Short mmCIF file of C-alpha atoms in Angstrom, two decimals:
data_model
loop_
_atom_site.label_atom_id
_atom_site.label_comp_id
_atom_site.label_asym_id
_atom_site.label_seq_id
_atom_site.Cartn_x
_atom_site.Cartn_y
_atom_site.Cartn_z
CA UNK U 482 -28.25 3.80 -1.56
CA UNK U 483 -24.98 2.14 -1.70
CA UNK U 484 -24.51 -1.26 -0.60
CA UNK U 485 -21.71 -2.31 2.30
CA UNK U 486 -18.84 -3.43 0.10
CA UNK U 487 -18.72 -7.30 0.32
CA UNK U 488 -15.18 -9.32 1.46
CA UNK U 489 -14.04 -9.79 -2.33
CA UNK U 490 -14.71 -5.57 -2.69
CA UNK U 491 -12.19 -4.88 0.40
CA UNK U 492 -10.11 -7.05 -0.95
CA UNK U 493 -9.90 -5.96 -4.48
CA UNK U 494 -10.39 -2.47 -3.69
CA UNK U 495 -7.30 -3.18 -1.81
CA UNK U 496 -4.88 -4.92 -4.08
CA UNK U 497 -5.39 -2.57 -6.55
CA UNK U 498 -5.18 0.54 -4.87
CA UNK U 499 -1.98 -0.99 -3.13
CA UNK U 500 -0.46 -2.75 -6.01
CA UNK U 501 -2.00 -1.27 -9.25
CA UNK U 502 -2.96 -4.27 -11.99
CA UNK U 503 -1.27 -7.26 -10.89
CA UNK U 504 -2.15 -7.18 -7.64
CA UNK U 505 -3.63 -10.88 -6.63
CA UNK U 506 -0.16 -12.69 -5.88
CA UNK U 507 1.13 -9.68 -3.63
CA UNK U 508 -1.46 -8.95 -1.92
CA UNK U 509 -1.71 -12.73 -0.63
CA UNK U 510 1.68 -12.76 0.15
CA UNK U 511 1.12 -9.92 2.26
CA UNK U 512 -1.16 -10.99 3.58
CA UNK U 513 0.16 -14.22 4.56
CA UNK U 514 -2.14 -16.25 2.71
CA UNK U 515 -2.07 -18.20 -0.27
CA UNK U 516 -2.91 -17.30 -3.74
CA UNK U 517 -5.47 -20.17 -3.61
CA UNK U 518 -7.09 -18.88 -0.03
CA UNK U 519 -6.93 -15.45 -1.84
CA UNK U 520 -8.91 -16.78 -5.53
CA UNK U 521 -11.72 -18.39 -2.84
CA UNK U 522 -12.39 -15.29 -0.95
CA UNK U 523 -12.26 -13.27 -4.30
CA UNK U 524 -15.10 -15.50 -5.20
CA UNK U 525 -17.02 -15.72 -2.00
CA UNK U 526 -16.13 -19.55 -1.55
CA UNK U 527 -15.61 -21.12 1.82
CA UNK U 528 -15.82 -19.93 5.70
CA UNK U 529 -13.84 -16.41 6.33
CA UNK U 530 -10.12 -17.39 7.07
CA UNK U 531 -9.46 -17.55 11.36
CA UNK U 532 -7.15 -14.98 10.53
CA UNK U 533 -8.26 -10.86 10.85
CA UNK U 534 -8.44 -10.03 7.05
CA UNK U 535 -9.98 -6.70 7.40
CA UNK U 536 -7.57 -5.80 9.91
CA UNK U 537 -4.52 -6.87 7.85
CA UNK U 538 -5.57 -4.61 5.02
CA UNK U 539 -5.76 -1.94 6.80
CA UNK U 540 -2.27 -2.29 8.13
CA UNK U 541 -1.21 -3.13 4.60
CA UNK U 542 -2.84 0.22 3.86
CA UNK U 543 -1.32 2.00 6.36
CA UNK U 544 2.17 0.43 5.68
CA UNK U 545 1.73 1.95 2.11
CA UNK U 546 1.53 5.02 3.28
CA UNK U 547 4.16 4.88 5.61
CA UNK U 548 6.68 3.74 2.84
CA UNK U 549 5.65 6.16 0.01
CA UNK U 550 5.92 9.27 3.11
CA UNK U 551 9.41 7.68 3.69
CA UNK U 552 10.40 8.00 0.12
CA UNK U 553 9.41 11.33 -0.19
CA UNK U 554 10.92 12.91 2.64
CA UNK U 555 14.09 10.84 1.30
CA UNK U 556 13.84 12.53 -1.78
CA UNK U 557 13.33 16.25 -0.17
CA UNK U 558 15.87 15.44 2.08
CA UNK U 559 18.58 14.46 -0.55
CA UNK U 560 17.39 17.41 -2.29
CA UNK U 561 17.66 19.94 0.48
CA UNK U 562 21.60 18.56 0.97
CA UNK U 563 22.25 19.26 -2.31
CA UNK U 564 21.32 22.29 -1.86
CA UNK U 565 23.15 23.07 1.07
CA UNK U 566 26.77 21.40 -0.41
CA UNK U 567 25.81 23.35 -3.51
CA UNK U 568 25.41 26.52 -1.38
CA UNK U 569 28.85 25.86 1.00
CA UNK U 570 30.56 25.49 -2.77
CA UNK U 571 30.13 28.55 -3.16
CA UNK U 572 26.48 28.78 -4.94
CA UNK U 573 24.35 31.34 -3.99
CA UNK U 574 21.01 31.37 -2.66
CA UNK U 575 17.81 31.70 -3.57
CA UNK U 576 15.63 34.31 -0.95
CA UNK U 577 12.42 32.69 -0.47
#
């Protein structure tokens, strides 16, 4: 039976699902804390922060997401422009 994951787990699971290896100093600063605050909750010092960690990680999360969809519609957008110019050049097109 698994165990509920423990502050320092949502956090870590966090930062490096968000940020990849070097994750501690941006995740505080996304979090609006600082990289001190961050080291004592990775290590289960202290009283939990006033602040709503859990629910700023999830909006980090969801932020995340939000940017990476925005770069890839970007990207299929500058791609299906290109496309089109190359098409109005005089290109032909594919039937799909």
């Amino acid at each position: 039976m698994n165990r509920n994951p423990t502050l320092p787990d949502l956090l870590t699971m966090t930062g490096v699902g968000v940020y990849g290896a070097n994750w501690r100093a941006r995740l505080a600063a996304a979090l609006g804390i600082s990289r001190m605050t961050l080291w004592a909750m990775l290590r289960g010092d202290g009283k939990r922060s006033a602040i709503d960690i859990d629910n700023r990680l999830v909006d980090l999360i969801e932020r995340d997401a939000a940017a990476e969809r925005g770069v890839m519609l970007t990207q299929l957008r500058n791609r299906v422009v290109a496309f089109a110019a190359k098409a109005k050049r005089g290109g032909t097109r594919d039937a799909a």
